[in-house]
Amino acid sequence: MVSFKTAIREQMKKKKKKGIYVLASSCNVMFKAESYRNSRNWSYMNNLCRPQDMVTRVSSRMEHEPLHPPISQKMHWQPGLSFRHFNYITIMENIRCSGASLTRIPRSPVHPVIQGSAVSVVKSSPPAFVGAPMENSKASSFIKGLALLGVMRTAGAPFERVKLLMQNQNEMIISGRLPKRYNGIFDCFATTIRNEGIVSLWRGNIAFVTAYLSSEVIAKARHHYGNSREDIEWTHTRRKVAVFLSAVVNQFLVYPLYYAGTRMANDVITSSNSRKRQFNGIFDVYRKTLKSDGIAGVYRGFNIMIPKIALLRAVTAVSKPWQQFLLHHFQGSVLGRAVVNTLYASCRSMAVHPLDTVSRRMMMTSGAVKYRHSLHAITCIFYNEGVKSFYSGAKAQILTLAVYQVYGLCLRYVVGVLRRKNTGDK
């Protein structure tokens, strides 16, 4: 039996034609033909590519294959190959396989360019995808994450304020804003609700939520910028330094919001101060601080945040492998994973809690400066109040972290129910 290639060569010899080779990638056959100059010869070439043997072979080949060709086959069809004098796109578009046409290559982006006596095939650049689905899904997921973060922080705002009141109560007693210490977390809740009302538990929440969301947006922008800089070789050391510096810059940008939230949360009303507040809002905090201390008053206590960030990064790097190990151990238990996350978050928070206490108490002295610098503040607190004062509000902080984990589980459950409801699953 004569092979298919041999039959094609014999047919070409009968025509006594000489010329170039044309590659038909769909059948992996090398044809030898002449560069015809008129339309009749083009029609001859089209008929040459559709003998009965070719249809039989291609039909048997595609019988057990999907309708769309594989990627490797598509790559062979790209017109970027170095063929001259001949545009093989016309041949490929006219091939039929048992009634099912192969994927055609559009003619619109392909333009023949005449250079002397040669004809080149030039393909224009493909149009850019505007609003790609992947980018839109990432953006929508990020926005939904910010919304959920705002909801969680707002729900946990009462615990945040009680933590700040417990943490800064000694400084408020020294300044005369608080007559006596709280007897515990529940006494702080009860006293605040009795003197100021239940809505006052959310005092300063707008500044804190704005700071949290702004911090997330800045971190996302930093991450996107770092990935876009392909000209930089990101070694392990460079990446760690870049992350640390970006965290410092992030904290510097949102620190005024933390300052305003702290001052408003610690602005208490008691029976002895005739229900008068020190500040009437966020802008009133900035106005009075800038008037008394200038811009330095807004950033009072920021220098202690740099070692706090470094210590937090170090503790996180050390504890993260153990946390991942325990999370893998409790991968089948949602409650177990929540307990592990709460435990390690509490450990990291307690490691930097003394530095956070110093920073918060320095914020409270703007307008009536008592500490010259961070080291002076640490010395005064240590000698006058003892080491225990550095951990004021630690129990409230642990309670706040546990509450956030519970809120996270609740939100996860609600989102899962809504997602199943939208998809129609029961």
CSV table of C-alpha atoms in Angstrom, one decimal:
chain,number,residue,atom,x,y,z
A,1,MET,CA,0.0,0.0,0.0
A,2,VAL,CA,1.4,3.4,-1.0
A,3,SER,CA,1.8,5.8,1.9
A,4,PHE,CA,0.1,9.1,1.9
A,5,LYS,CA,3.4,11.1,1.7
A,6,THR,CA,4.5,9.0,-1.3
A,7,ALA,CA,1.2,9.7,-3.1
A,8,ILE,CA,1.6,13.4,-2.6
A,9,ARG,CA,5.2,13.4,-3.9
A,10,GLU,CA,4.2,11.4,-7.0
A,11,GLN,CA,1.3,13.9,-7.7
A,12,MET,CA,3.8,16.8,-7.4
A,13,LYS,CA,6.2,15.1,-9.8
A,14,LYS,CA,3.5,14.7,-12.4
A,15,LYS,CA,2.8,18.4,-12.3
A,16,LYS,CA,6.5,19.1,-12.6
A,17,LYS,CA,6.4,21.9,-10.1
A,18,LYS,CA,9.3,23.1,-8.0
A,19,GLY,CA,9.2,25.6,-5.2
A,20,ILE,CA,9.0,26.0,-1.5
A,21,TYR,CA,7.8,23.8,1.4
A,22,VAL,CA,4.4,24.4,3.0
A,23,LEU,CA,3.8,23.0,6.4
A,24,ALA,CA,0.3,21.8,7.2
A,25,SER,CA,0.5,21.4,11.0
A,26,SER,CA,-2.8,19.6,11.4
A,27,CYS,CA,-1.7,16.6,9.5
A,28,ASN,CA,2.1,16.9,10.1
A,29,VAL,CA,2.7,16.6,6.3
A,30,MET,CA,5.4,18.5,4.3
A,31,PHE,CA,4.1,19.5,0.9
A,32,LYS,CA,6.3,20.6,-2.0
A,33,ALA,CA,4.8,23.2,-4.2
A,34,GLU,CA,5.5,26.2,-6.3
A,35,SER,CA,4.7,29.9,-5.4
A,36,TYR,CA,1.8,30.4,-7.7
A,37,ARG,CA,0.9,33.8,-8.9
A,38,ASN,CA,-2.8,33.6,-9.9
A,39,SER,CA,-6.0,32.6,-8.4
A,40,ARG,CA,-6.3,29.3,-10.3
A,41,ASN,CA,-3.1,28.0,-8.8
A,42,TRP,CA,-4.4,29.0,-5.3
A,43,SER,CA,-7.6,27.0,-5.9
A,44,TYR,CA,-5.4,24.1,-7.0
A,45,MET,CA,-3.4,24.3,-3.7
A,46,ASN,CA,-6.6,24.3,-1.7
A,47,ASN,CA,-7.8,21.1,-3.6
A,48,LEU,CA,-4.4,19.6,-3.1
A,49,CYS,CA,-4.8,19.8,0.7
A,50,ARG,CA,-8.2,17.9,0.7
A,51,PRO,CA,-7.6,14.4,-0.9
A,52,GLN,CA,-9.7,11.5,0.4
A,53,ASP,CA,-6.8,10.0,2.2
A,54,MET,CA,-6.2,13.1,4.2
A,55,VAL,CA,-9.8,13.2,5.3
A,56,THR,CA,-9.7,9.6,6.3
A,57,ARG,CA,-6.5,10.0,8.3
A,58,VAL,CA,-7.6,13.2,10.1
A,59,SER,CA,-11.0,11.8,10.8
A,60,SER,CA,-9.6,8.7,12.5
A,61,ARG,CA,-7.2,10.8,14.4
A,62,MET,CA,-9.8,13.3,15.7
A,63,GLU,CA,-12.4,10.7,16.5
A,64,HIS,CA,-11.0,10.2,20.0
A,65,GLU,CA,-9.8,13.7,20.6
A,66,PRO,CA,-11.6,16.8,21.8
A,67,LEU,CA,-13.0,19.3,19.4
A,68,HIS,CA,-10.5,22.0,20.5
A,69,PRO,CA,-6.9,21.3,19.6
A,70,PRO,CA,-4.2,21.1,22.3
A,71,ILE,CA,-1.9,24.0,23.1
A,72,SER,CA,1.0,22.5,21.3
A,73,GLN,CA,-1.0,22.2,18.1
A,74,LYS,CA,-2.1,25.8,18.5
A,75,MET,CA,1.5,26.9,18.9
A,76,HIS,CA,2.3,25.2,15.6
A,77,TRP,CA,-0.4,27.2,13.8
A,78,GLN,CA,0.9,30.6,14.9
A,79,PRO,CA,1.9,32.7,11.9
A,80,GLY,CA,5.1,34.0,13.6
A,81,LEU,CA,7.2,31.2,11.9
A,82,SER,CA,9.7,32.2,9.3
A,83,PHE,CA,7.8,31.4,6.1
A,84,ARG,CA,8.3,33.5,3.1
A,85,HIS,CA,6.6,33.9,-0.3
A,86,PHE,CA,3.5,32.2,0.9
A,87,ASN,CA,0.6,32.7,3.3
A,88,TYR,CA,-0.4,29.3,4.7
A,89,ILE,CA,-3.3,30.7,6.7
A,90,THR,CA,-5.6,30.3,3.7
A,91,ILE,CA,-4.9,26.6,3.6
A,92,MET,CA,-5.4,26.0,7.2
A,93,GLU,CA,-8.8,27.8,7.2
A,94,ASN,CA,-10.1,25.6,4.5
A,95,ILE,CA,-9.3,22.2,6.1
A,96,ARG,CA,-12.4,20.2,7.1
A,97,CYS,CA,-12.3,17.1,9.2
A,98,SER,CA,-15.4,14.9,8.7
A,99,GLY,CA,-17.7,17.9,8.7
A,100,ALA,CA,-16.1,19.5,11.8
A,101,SER,CA,-13.9,22.4,11.1
A,102,LEU,CA,-10.7,23.0,13.0
A,103,THR,CA,-10.2,26.1,15.1
A,104,ARG,CA,-9.6,28.9,12.6
A,105,ILE,CA,-7.0,31.6,12.9
A,106,PRO,CA,-8.7,35.0,12.3
A,107,ARG,CA,-7.5,36.9,9.3
A,108,SER,CA,-8.1,40.3,10.8
A,109,PRO,CA,-4.8,40.6,12.9
A,110,VAL,CA,-2.7,39.1,10.1
A,111,HIS,CA,-1.5,41.5,7.4
A,112,PRO,CA,0.8,40.5,4.5
A,113,VAL,CA,3.6,43.0,4.0
A,114,ILE,CA,5.4,43.1,0.7
A,115,GLN,CA,9.1,43.7,0.8
A,116,GLY,CA,10.6,43.6,-2.7
A,117,SER,CA,9.5,40.3,-4.1
A,118,ALA,CA,8.9,38.6,-0.8
A,119,VAL,CA,5.7,38.6,1.2
A,120,SER,CA,6.0,38.4,5.0
A,121,VAL,CA,3.3,37.6,7.4
A,122,VAL,CA,3.0,40.2,10.2
A,123,LYS,CA,0.7,39.6,13.2
A,124,SER,CA,-0.4,42.6,15.2
A,125,SER,CA,-0.3,42.6,18.9
A,126,PRO,CA,-3.4,41.1,20.5
A,127,PRO,CA,-5.7,43.5,22.3
A,128,ALA,CA,-5.3,43.9,26.0
A,129,PHE,CA,-8.0,42.4,28.2
A,130,VAL,CA,-9.9,45.2,29.8
A,131,GLY,CA,-11.4,44.3,33.2
A,132,ALA,CA,-10.1,40.8,33.2
A,133,PRO,CA,-12.3,38.4,35.4
A,134,MET,CA,-9.3,37.4,37.6
A,135,GLU,CA,-8.4,41.0,38.4
A,136,ASN,CA,-12.1,41.9,39.0
A,137,SER,CA,-12.5,38.9,41.4
A,138,LYS,CA,-9.3,39.9,43.3
A,139,ALA,CA,-10.5,43.5,43.7
A,140,SER,CA,-14.0,42.4,44.8
A,141,SER,CA,-12.5,39.9,47.2
A,142,PHE,CA,-10.3,42.6,48.7
A,143,ILE,CA,-13.1,45.0,49.1
A,144,LYS,CA,-15.3,42.3,50.7
A,145,GLY,CA,-12.4,41.6,53.1
A,146,LEU,CA,-12.1,45.2,54.0
A,147,ALA,CA,-15.9,45.3,54.7
A,148,LEU,CA,-15.7,42.2,56.9
A,149,LEU,CA,-12.7,43.7,58.8
A,150,GLY,CA,-14.7,46.9,59.4
A,151,VAL,CA,-17.6,44.9,60.7
A,152,MET,CA,-15.4,42.8,63.0
A,153,ARG,CA,-13.6,45.8,64.4
A,154,THR,CA,-16.9,47.6,65.0
A,155,ALA,CA,-18.3,44.6,66.8
A,156,GLY,CA,-15.3,44.4,69.0
A,157,ALA,CA,-15.0,48.1,69.7
A,158,PRO,CA,-16.5,47.9,73.2
A,159,PHE,CA,-13.7,45.4,74.2
A,160,GLU,CA,-11.1,47.6,72.6
A,161,ARG,CA,-12.2,50.6,74.6
A,162,VAL,CA,-12.3,48.7,77.9
A,163,LYS,CA,-8.8,47.4,77.1
A,164,LEU,CA,-7.6,51.0,76.6
A,165,LEU,CA,-9.2,52.2,79.8
A,166,MET,CA,-7.6,49.5,81.8
A,167,GLN,CA,-4.3,50.1,80.1
A,168,ASN,CA,-4.2,53.9,80.7
A,169,GLN,CA,-6.1,54.2,84.0
A,170,ASN,CA,-2.9,55.0,86.0
A,171,GLU,CA,-2.1,57.9,83.6
A,172,MET,CA,-5.7,59.2,83.8
A,173,ILE,CA,-5.6,59.1,87.6
A,174,ILE,CA,-2.3,61.1,87.6
A,175,SER,CA,-3.9,63.7,85.2
A,176,GLY,CA,-7.1,63.9,87.3
A,177,ARG,CA,-9.5,62.5,84.7
A,178,LEU,CA,-10.2,59.3,86.7
A,179,PRO,CA,-10.9,59.3,90.4
A,180,LYS,CA,-10.0,55.7,91.2
A,181,ARG,CA,-8.9,52.5,89.5
A,182,TYR,CA,-11.2,49.9,88.0
A,183,ASN,CA,-11.7,46.7,89.9
A,184,GLY,CA,-11.6,44.6,86.8
A,185,ILE,CA,-12.9,44.2,83.3
A,186,PHE,CA,-16.5,43.8,84.3
A,187,ASP,CA,-16.3,46.8,86.7
A,188,CYS,CA,-14.9,48.9,83.8
A,189,PHE,CA,-17.8,47.8,81.6
A,190,ALA,CA,-20.4,48.6,84.3
A,191,THR,CA,-18.9,51.9,85.3
A,192,THR,CA,-18.6,53.1,81.7
A,193,ILE,CA,-22.2,52.1,80.9
A,194,ARG,CA,-23.5,53.7,84.1
A,195,ASN,CA,-21.8,57.0,83.6
A,196,GLU,CA,-21.7,57.4,79.8
A,197,GLY,CA,-24.3,55.0,78.4
A,198,ILE,CA,-23.9,51.9,76.3
A,199,VAL,CA,-23.3,53.8,73.1
A,200,SER,CA,-20.1,55.3,74.6
A,201,LEU,CA,-18.4,51.9,74.3
A,202,TRP,CA,-18.0,52.7,70.6
A,203,ARG,CA,-16.3,56.0,71.3
A,204,GLY,CA,-13.2,56.4,69.1
A,205,ASN,CA,-14.2,53.4,66.9
A,206,ILE,CA,-14.4,55.5,63.7
A,207,ALA,CA,-10.7,56.5,64.0
A,208,PHE,CA,-9.6,53.0,64.8
A,209,VAL,CA,-11.6,51.4,61.9
A,210,THR,CA,-10.2,54.0,59.5
A,211,ALA,CA,-6.7,53.3,60.7
A,212,TYR,CA,-7.2,49.5,60.3
A,213,LEU,CA,-8.6,49.8,56.8
A,214,SER,CA,-6.0,52.3,55.7
A,215,SER,CA,-3.3,50.0,57.0
A,216,GLU,CA,-4.6,47.1,55.0
A,217,VAL,CA,-4.8,49.2,51.8
A,218,ILE,CA,-1.3,50.5,52.3
A,219,ALA,CA,0.0,46.9,52.9
A,220,LYS,CA,-1.8,45.7,49.7
A,221,ALA,CA,-0.3,48.6,47.7
A,222,ARG,CA,3.2,47.8,49.0
A,223,HIS,CA,2.8,44.1,48.1
A,224,HIS,CA,1.6,45.0,44.6
A,225,TYR,CA,4.5,47.4,44.1
A,226,GLY,CA,7.1,44.8,45.4
A,227,ASN,CA,5.8,42.2,42.9
A,228,SER,CA,5.9,44.6,40.0
A,229,ARG,CA,9.5,45.4,40.5
A,230,GLU,CA,11.0,42.6,38.4
A,231,ASP,CA,14.3,44.5,38.0
A,232,ILE,CA,15.1,43.9,41.7
A,233,GLU,CA,16.5,40.6,42.9
A,234,TRP,CA,14.5,39.9,46.0
A,235,THR,CA,16.7,37.9,48.3
A,236,HIS,CA,15.6,36.8,51.7
A,237,THR,CA,17.4,39.6,53.5
A,238,ARG,CA,16.1,42.3,51.1
A,239,ARG,CA,12.6,41.0,51.4
A,240,LYS,CA,12.7,41.1,55.2
A,241,VAL,CA,14.2,44.6,55.3
A,242,ALA,CA,11.6,45.8,52.8
A,243,VAL,CA,8.8,44.3,54.8
A,244,PHE,CA,10.1,45.9,58.0
A,245,LEU,CA,10.5,49.4,56.4
A,246,SER,CA,7.1,49.2,54.8
A,247,ALA,CA,5.6,48.3,58.2
A,248,VAL,CA,7.3,51.3,59.8
A,249,VAL,CA,6.1,53.7,57.0
A,250,ASN,CA,2.6,52.2,57.3
A,251,GLN,CA,2.5,52.8,61.0
A,252,PHE,CA,3.8,56.4,60.5
A,253,LEU,CA,1.0,57.1,58.1
A,254,VAL,CA,-1.8,55.8,60.3
A,255,TYR,CA,-0.4,56.8,63.7
A,256,PRO,CA,-2.4,60.1,63.9
A,257,LEU,CA,-5.6,58.0,63.6
A,258,TYR,CA,-4.5,55.7,66.4
A,259,TYR,CA,-3.6,58.8,68.5
A,260,ALA,CA,-7.1,60.3,67.9
A,261,GLY,CA,-8.8,57.0,68.7
A,262,THR,CA,-6.8,56.6,71.9
A,263,ARG,CA,-7.5,60.1,73.2
A,264,MET,CA,-11.2,59.8,72.5
A,265,ALA,CA,-11.5,56.3,74.0
A,266,ASN,CA,-9.8,57.5,77.2
A,267,ASP,CA,-11.9,60.6,77.5
A,268,VAL,CA,-14.2,59.4,80.3
A,269,ILE,CA,-17.1,61.0,82.1
A,270,THR,CA,-17.3,60.5,85.8
A,271,SER,CA,-19.6,61.9,88.6
A,272,SER,CA,-16.8,64.3,89.6
A,273,ASN,CA,-16.2,66.1,86.3
A,274,SER,CA,-19.9,67.2,85.8
A,275,ARG,CA,-20.3,65.2,82.6
A,276,LYS,CA,-17.8,67.3,80.6
A,277,ARG,CA,-15.6,65.7,77.9
A,278,GLN,CA,-12.2,66.9,77.0
A,279,PHE,CA,-12.7,66.4,73.2
A,280,ASN,CA,-15.8,66.7,71.1
A,281,GLY,CA,-14.6,64.6,68.2
A,282,ILE,CA,-11.6,63.6,66.0
A,283,PHE,CA,-11.0,67.0,64.6
A,284,ASP,CA,-11.3,68.6,68.0
A,285,VAL,CA,-8.5,66.2,69.1
A,286,TYR,CA,-6.2,67.4,66.3
A,287,ARG,CA,-7.1,71.0,66.8
A,288,LYS,CA,-6.3,71.1,70.5
A,289,THR,CA,-3.2,68.9,70.1
A,290,LEU,CA,-1.7,71.0,67.3
A,291,LYS,CA,-2.5,74.2,69.2
A,292,SER,CA,-0.7,73.0,72.4
A,293,ASP,CA,2.2,70.8,71.1
A,294,GLY,CA,2.3,71.1,67.3
A,295,ILE,CA,2.7,68.2,65.0
A,296,ALA,CA,5.0,66.5,67.5
A,297,GLY,CA,2.1,66.0,69.8
A,298,VAL,CA,0.2,63.9,67.2
A,299,TYR,CA,3.3,61.6,66.9
A,300,ARG,CA,4.1,61.4,70.6
A,301,GLY,CA,5.1,57.9,71.4
A,302,PHE,CA,5.8,56.9,67.8
A,303,ASN,CA,9.5,56.2,68.4
A,304,ILE,CA,8.7,53.3,70.7
A,305,MET,CA,6.7,51.7,67.8
A,306,ILE,CA,9.8,50.9,65.8
A,307,PRO,CA,11.2,48.4,68.3
A,308,LYS,CA,7.7,47.2,68.9
A,309,ILE,CA,7.4,46.3,65.1
A,310,ALA,CA,10.8,44.7,65.1
A,311,LEU,CA,10.0,42.6,68.2
A,312,LEU,CA,6.6,41.6,66.8
A,313,ARG,CA,8.2,40.5,63.5
A,314,ALA,CA,10.8,38.4,65.4
A,315,VAL,CA,8.3,36.7,67.7
A,316,THR,CA,6.0,36.0,64.7
A,317,ALA,CA,8.9,34.4,62.8
A,318,VAL,CA,9.8,32.2,65.7
A,319,SER,CA,6.2,31.1,66.6
A,320,LYS,CA,4.8,30.7,63.1
A,321,PRO,CA,6.3,27.2,62.4
A,322,TRP,CA,4.8,25.9,65.6
A,323,GLN,CA,1.5,27.5,64.9
A,324,GLN,CA,1.4,26.0,61.4
A,325,PHE,CA,2.2,22.6,62.9
A,326,LEU,CA,-0.7,22.8,65.3
A,327,LEU,CA,-3.1,24.1,62.7
A,328,HIS,CA,-2.2,21.2,60.5
A,329,HIS,CA,-2.8,18.9,63.5
A,330,PHE,CA,-6.3,20.5,64.0
A,331,GLN,CA,-7.1,20.9,60.3
A,332,GLY,CA,-10.4,18.9,60.8
A,333,SER,CA,-11.6,21.0,63.8
A,334,VAL,CA,-12.7,24.5,63.3
A,335,LEU,CA,-12.9,25.2,67.0
A,336,GLY,CA,-9.4,23.7,67.5
A,337,ARG,CA,-7.9,26.0,64.9
A,338,ALA,CA,-9.6,29.0,66.4
A,339,VAL,CA,-8.1,28.1,69.8
A,340,VAL,CA,-4.7,27.8,68.3
A,341,ASN,CA,-4.9,31.1,66.5
A,342,THR,CA,-6.1,32.8,69.7
A,343,LEU,CA,-3.3,31.3,71.8
A,344,TYR,CA,-0.5,32.4,69.4
A,345,ALA,CA,-2.1,35.8,68.8
A,346,SER,CA,-2.2,36.3,72.6
A,347,CYS,CA,1.4,35.2,73.0
A,348,ARG,CA,2.6,37.7,70.3
A,349,SER,CA,0.4,40.5,71.8
A,350,MET,CA,1.8,39.9,75.3
A,351,ALA,CA,5.4,40.0,74.0
A,352,VAL,CA,4.9,43.6,72.8
A,353,HIS,CA,2.3,44.7,75.3
A,354,PRO,CA,4.7,46.6,77.5
A,355,LEU,CA,5.9,48.7,74.6
A,356,ASP,CA,2.3,49.3,73.5
A,357,THR,CA,1.6,50.5,77.1
A,358,VAL,CA,4.4,53.0,77.0
A,359,SER,CA,3.3,54.3,73.6
A,360,ARG,CA,-0.3,54.7,74.7
A,361,ARG,CA,0.7,56.5,77.9
A,362,MET,CA,2.9,58.9,76.0
A,363,MET,CA,-0.1,59.7,73.8
A,364,MET,CA,-2.0,60.6,76.9
A,365,THR,CA,0.6,63.3,77.9
A,366,SER,CA,0.1,65.4,74.8
A,367,GLY,CA,-1.0,68.8,76.0
A,368,ALA,CA,0.6,68.3,79.4
A,369,VAL,CA,4.0,66.8,78.6
A,370,LYS,CA,5.4,64.7,81.4
A,371,TYR,CA,7.9,62.3,79.6
A,372,ARG,CA,10.8,63.7,77.7
A,373,HIS,CA,11.3,60.6,75.6
A,374,SER,CA,10.4,56.8,75.6
A,375,LEU,CA,13.3,55.8,77.8
A,376,HIS,CA,12.3,58.4,80.4
A,377,ALA,CA,8.7,57.1,80.2
A,378,ILE,CA,9.8,53.5,80.8
A,379,THR,CA,12.0,54.6,83.8
A,380,CYS,CA,9.2,56.6,85.4
A,381,ILE,CA,6.6,53.9,85.0
A,382,PHE,CA,9.0,51.2,86.3
A,383,TYR,CA,10.1,53.1,89.5
A,384,ASN,CA,6.8,54.7,90.3
A,385,GLU,CA,4.3,51.8,89.5
A,386,GLY,CA,6.4,48.6,89.1
A,387,VAL,CA,6.6,46.0,86.3
A,388,LYS,CA,3.0,45.1,86.7
A,389,SER,CA,1.9,48.4,85.3
A,390,PHE,CA,3.4,47.6,81.9
A,391,TYR,CA,0.8,44.8,81.6
A,392,SER,CA,-2.2,46.8,82.6
A,393,GLY,CA,-5.1,45.8,80.3
A,394,ALA,CA,-3.4,42.5,79.3
A,395,LYS,CA,-6.4,40.4,80.3
A,396,ALA,CA,-8.8,42.7,78.4
A,397,GLN,CA,-6.4,42.4,75.4
A,398,ILE,CA,-6.6,38.6,75.5
A,399,LEU,CA,-10.4,38.8,75.8
A,400,THR,CA,-10.5,41.1,72.8
A,401,LEU,CA,-8.5,38.6,70.7
A,402,ALA,CA,-10.8,35.8,71.7
A,403,VAL,CA,-13.9,37.8,70.8
A,404,TYR,CA,-12.4,38.6,67.4
A,405,GLN,CA,-11.9,34.8,66.8
A,406,VAL,CA,-15.5,34.2,67.7
A,407,TYR,CA,-16.7,36.9,65.4
A,408,GLY,CA,-14.6,35.5,62.7
A,409,LEU,CA,-16.2,32.0,63.1
A,410,CYS,CA,-19.6,33.6,63.0
A,411,LEU,CA,-18.9,35.6,59.9
A,412,ARG,CA,-17.4,32.5,58.2
A,413,TYR,CA,-20.6,30.6,59.0
A,414,VAL,CA,-22.9,33.4,57.7
A,415,VAL,CA,-20.9,33.8,54.5
A,416,GLY,CA,-21.0,30.1,53.9
A,417,VAL,CA,-24.8,30.0,54.4
A,418,LEU,CA,-25.3,32.9,52.0
A,419,ARG,CA,-23.0,31.4,49.4
A,420,ARG,CA,-24.8,28.1,49.5
A,421,LYS,CA,-28.1,29.9,49.3
A,422,ASN,CA,-26.9,31.9,46.2
A,423,THR,CA,-25.7,28.7,44.4
A,424,GLY,CA,-28.9,26.8,45.2
A,425,ASP,CA,-27.2,24.1,47.3
A,426,LYS,CA,-29.1,22.8,50.3
